[in-house]
CSV table of C-alpha atoms in Angstrom, one decimal:
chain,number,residue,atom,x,y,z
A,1,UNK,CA,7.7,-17.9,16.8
A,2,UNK,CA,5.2,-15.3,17.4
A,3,UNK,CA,5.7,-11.7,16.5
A,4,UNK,CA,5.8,-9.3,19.9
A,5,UNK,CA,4.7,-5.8,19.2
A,6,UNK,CA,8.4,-4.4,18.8
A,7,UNK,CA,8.5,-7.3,15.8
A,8,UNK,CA,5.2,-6.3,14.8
A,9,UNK,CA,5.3,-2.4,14.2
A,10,UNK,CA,8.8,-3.3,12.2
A,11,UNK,CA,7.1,-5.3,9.6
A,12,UNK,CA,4.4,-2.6,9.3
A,13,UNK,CA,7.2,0.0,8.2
A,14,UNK,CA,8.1,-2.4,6.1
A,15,UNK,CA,6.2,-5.8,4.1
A,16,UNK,CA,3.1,-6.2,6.4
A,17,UNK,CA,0.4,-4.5,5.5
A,18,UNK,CA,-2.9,-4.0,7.9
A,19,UNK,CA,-5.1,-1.0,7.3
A,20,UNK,CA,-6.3,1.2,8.8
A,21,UNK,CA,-5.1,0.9,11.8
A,22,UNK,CA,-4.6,2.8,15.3
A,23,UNK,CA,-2.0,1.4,17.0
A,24,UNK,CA,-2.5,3.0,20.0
A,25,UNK,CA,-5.8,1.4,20.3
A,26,UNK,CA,-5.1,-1.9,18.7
A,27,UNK,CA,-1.8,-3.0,19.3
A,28,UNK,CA,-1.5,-5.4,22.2
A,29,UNK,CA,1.7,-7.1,23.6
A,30,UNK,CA,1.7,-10.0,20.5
A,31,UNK,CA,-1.4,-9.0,18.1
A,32,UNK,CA,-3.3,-6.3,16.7
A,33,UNK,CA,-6.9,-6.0,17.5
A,34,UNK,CA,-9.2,-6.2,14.5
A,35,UNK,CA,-12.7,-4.5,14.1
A,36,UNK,CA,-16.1,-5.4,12.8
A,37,UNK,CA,-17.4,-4.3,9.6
A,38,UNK,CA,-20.9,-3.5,9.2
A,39,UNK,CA,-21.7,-6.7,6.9
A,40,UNK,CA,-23.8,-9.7,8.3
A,41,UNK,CA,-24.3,-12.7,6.1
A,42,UNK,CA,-26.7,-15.4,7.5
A,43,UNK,CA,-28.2,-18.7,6.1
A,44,UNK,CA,-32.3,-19.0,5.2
A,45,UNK,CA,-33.2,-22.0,6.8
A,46,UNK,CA,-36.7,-22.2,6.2
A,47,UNK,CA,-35.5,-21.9,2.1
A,48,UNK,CA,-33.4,-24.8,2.3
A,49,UNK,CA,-33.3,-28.5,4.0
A,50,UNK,CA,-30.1,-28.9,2.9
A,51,UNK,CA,-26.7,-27.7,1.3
A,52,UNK,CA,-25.0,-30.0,-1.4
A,53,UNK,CA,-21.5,-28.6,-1.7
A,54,UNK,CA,-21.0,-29.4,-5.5
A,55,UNK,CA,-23.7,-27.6,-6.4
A,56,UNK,CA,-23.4,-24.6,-3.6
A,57,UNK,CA,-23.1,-20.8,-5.6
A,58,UNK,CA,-24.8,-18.2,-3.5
A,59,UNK,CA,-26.1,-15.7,-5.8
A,60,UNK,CA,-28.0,-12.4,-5.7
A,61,UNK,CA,-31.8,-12.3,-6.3
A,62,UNK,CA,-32.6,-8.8,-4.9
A,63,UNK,CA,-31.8,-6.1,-2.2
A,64,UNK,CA,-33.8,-3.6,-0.2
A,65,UNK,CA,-33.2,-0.6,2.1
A,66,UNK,CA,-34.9,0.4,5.2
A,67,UNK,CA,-34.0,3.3,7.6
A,68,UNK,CA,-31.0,1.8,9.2
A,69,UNK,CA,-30.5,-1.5,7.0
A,70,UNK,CA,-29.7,-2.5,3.4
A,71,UNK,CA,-31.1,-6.3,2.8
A,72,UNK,CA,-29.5,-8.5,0.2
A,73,UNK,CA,-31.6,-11.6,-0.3
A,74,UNK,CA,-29.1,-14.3,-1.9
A,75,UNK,CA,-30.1,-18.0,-3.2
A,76,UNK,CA,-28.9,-19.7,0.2
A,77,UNK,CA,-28.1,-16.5,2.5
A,78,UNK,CA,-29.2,-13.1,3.4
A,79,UNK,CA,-26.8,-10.2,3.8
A,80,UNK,CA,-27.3,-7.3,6.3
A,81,UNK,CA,-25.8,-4.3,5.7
A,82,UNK,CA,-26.2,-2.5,9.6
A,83,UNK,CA,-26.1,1.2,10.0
A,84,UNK,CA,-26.5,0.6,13.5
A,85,UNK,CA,-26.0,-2.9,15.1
A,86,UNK,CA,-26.6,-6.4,15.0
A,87,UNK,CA,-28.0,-9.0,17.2
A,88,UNK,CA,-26.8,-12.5,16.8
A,89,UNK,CA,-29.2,-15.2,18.5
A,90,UNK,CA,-28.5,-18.5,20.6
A,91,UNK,CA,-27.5,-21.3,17.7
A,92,UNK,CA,-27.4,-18.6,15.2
A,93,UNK,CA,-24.4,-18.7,12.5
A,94,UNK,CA,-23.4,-15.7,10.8
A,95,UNK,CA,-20.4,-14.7,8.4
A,96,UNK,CA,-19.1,-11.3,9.0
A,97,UNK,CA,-15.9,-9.3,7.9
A,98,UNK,CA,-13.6,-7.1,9.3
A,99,UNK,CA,-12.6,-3.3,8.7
A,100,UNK,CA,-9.3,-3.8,7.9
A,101,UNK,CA,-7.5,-4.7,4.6
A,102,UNK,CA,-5.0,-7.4,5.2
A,103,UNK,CA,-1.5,-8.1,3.4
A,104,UNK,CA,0.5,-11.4,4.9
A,105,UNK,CA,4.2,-11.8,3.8
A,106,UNK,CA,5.7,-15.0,2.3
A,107,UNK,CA,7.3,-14.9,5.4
A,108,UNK,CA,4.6,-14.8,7.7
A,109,UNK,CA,1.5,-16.8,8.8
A,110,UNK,CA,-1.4,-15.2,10.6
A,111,UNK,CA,-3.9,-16.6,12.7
A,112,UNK,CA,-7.2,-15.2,13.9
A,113,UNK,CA,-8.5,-15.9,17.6
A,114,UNK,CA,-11.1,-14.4,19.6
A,115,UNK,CA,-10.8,-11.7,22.3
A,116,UNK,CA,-11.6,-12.7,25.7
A,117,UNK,CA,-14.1,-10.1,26.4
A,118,UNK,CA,-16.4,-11.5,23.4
A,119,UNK,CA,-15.8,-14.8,24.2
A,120,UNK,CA,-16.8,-14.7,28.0
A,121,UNK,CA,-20.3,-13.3,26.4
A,122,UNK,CA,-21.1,-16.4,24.1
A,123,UNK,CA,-19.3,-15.5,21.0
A,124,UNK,CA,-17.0,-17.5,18.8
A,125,UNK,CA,-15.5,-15.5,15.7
A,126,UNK,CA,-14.5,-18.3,14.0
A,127,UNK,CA,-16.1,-21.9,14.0
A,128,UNK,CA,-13.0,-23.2,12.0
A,129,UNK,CA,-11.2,-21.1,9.8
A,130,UNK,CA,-8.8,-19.1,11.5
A,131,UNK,CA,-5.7,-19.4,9.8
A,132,UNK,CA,-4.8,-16.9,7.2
A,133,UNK,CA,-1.6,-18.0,4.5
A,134,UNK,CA,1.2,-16.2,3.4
A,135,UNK,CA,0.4,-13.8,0.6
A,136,UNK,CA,-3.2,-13.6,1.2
A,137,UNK,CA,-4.6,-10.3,0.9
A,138,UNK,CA,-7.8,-9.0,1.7
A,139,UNK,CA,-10.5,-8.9,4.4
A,140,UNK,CA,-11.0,-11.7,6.9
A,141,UNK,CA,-14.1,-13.5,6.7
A,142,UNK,CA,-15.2,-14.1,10.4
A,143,UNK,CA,-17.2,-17.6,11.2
A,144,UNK,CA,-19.2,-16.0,14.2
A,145,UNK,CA,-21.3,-18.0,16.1
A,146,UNK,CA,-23.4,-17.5,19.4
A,147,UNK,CA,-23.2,-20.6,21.7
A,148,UNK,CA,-24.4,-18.6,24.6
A,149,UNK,CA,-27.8,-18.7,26.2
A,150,UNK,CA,-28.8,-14.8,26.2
A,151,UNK,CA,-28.7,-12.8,22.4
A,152,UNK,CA,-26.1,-10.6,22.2
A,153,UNK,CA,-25.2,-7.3,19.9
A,154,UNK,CA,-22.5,-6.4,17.7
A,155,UNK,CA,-21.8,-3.0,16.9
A,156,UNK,CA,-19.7,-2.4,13.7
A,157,UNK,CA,-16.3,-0.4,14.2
A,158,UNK,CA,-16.3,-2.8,17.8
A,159,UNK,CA,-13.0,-4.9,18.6
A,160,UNK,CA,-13.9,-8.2,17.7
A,161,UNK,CA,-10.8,-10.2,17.6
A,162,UNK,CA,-7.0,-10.6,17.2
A,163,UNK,CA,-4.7,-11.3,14.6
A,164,UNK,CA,-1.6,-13.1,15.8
A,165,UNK,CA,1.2,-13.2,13.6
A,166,UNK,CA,3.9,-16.4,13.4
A,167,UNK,CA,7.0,-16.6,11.5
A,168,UNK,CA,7.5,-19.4,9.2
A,169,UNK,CA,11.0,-21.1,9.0
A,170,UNK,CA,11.7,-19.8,5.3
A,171,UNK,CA,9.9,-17.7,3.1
A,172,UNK,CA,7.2,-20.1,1.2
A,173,UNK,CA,7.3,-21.5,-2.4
A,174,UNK,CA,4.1,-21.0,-3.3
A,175,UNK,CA,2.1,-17.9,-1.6
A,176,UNK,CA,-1.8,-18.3,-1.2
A,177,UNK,CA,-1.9,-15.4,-4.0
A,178,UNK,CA,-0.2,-17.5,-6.9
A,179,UNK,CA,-2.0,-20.8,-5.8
A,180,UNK,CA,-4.0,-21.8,-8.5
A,181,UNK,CA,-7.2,-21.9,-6.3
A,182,UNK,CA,-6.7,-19.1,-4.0
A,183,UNK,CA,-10.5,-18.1,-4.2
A,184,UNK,CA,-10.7,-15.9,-1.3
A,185,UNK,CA,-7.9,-13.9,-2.8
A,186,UNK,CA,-8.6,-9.7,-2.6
A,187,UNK,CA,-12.0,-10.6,-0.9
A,188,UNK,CA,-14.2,-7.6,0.1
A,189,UNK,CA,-16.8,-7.6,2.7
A,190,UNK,CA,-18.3,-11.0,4.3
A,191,UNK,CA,-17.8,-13.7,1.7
A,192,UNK,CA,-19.9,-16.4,1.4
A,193,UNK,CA,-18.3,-20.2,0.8
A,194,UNK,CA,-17.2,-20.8,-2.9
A,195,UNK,CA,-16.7,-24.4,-2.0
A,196,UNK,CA,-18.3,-25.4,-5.1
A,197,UNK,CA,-15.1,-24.5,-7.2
A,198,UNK,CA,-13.0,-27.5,-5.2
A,199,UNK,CA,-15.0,-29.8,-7.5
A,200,UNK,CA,-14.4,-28.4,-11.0
């Protein structure tokens, strides 16, 4: 069952824990609006031919500041850190994060979709993973990618997408917090893939 927004502003007072938030601007009739953060995390292509995920750790080699950017060159990706705004080209593929800090009851399930505004521009938020578990807490990671024609800007602070909140039948066993590989756990900022831990 989904959460309306009477169900949703009860478990605010009370277990779920999104923040900050304005209600008044981001509360709709059965999720809460989510906003941009101002980090952009894109791959080097002309670096790399190819990704092997056993041996995929993404690691800083050194960062830069300009006027309106800070630059953080990484093995595999670069991260953008945009005073300003971002413009996300045809085919491009770019991680980003969200403002608000995220708590999910045992109780609950949330999953992430796109508004229709950003959508009818081009713009996926997430290519796959849109499903956030019980006891996670932390930032979203976003999956954005621009399957339009035209580029098109994002603006941190901006309404990017929804969170839509399920309840689960019973509260679970095993929360995504005291999984043994929960590696997205308290995540800060756009996150790149630590995929390479599912083989160790």
């Amino acid at each position: 069952m989904i959460l309306s927004d009477r169900d949703i502003k009860s478990r605010l007072k009370n277990d779920l824990i999104i923040k900050p938030l304005n209600l008044e601007e981001q509360l709709g009739p059965s999720s809460i609006d989510l906003r941009l953060d101002d980090e952009f995390l894109t791959f080097k292509l002309s670096d790399h031919s190819l990704i092997d995920p056993k041996d995929y750790k993404d690691k800083e080699i050194f960062r830069r500041e300009t006027k309106n950017t800070i630059i953080i060159e990484n093995v595999y990706t670069r991260k953008f850190i945009m005073k300003k705004s971002f413009i996300i080209h045809p085919g491009e593929f770019v991680l980003a994060s969200i403002i608000e800090y995220v708590e999910i009851p045992h109780n609950l399930v949330g999953v992430v979709e796109g508004r229709s505004s950003i959508g009818r521009l081009g713009i996926m938020i997430h290519v796959t993973a849109g499903y956030i578990d019980p006891g996670f807490c932390g930032k979203i990671t976003l999956e954005i990618a621009n399957v339009g024609k035209i580029p098109v800007k994002l603006y941190p602070k901006m309404r990017i997408c929804q969170l839509v909140l399920h309840n689960l039948s019973s509260y679970c066993d095993i929360p995504y917090h005291k999984k043994k590989r929960s590696k997205y756990q308290n995540q800060k900022g756009s996150q790149h893939s630590k995929i390479s831990e599912d083989f160790e």
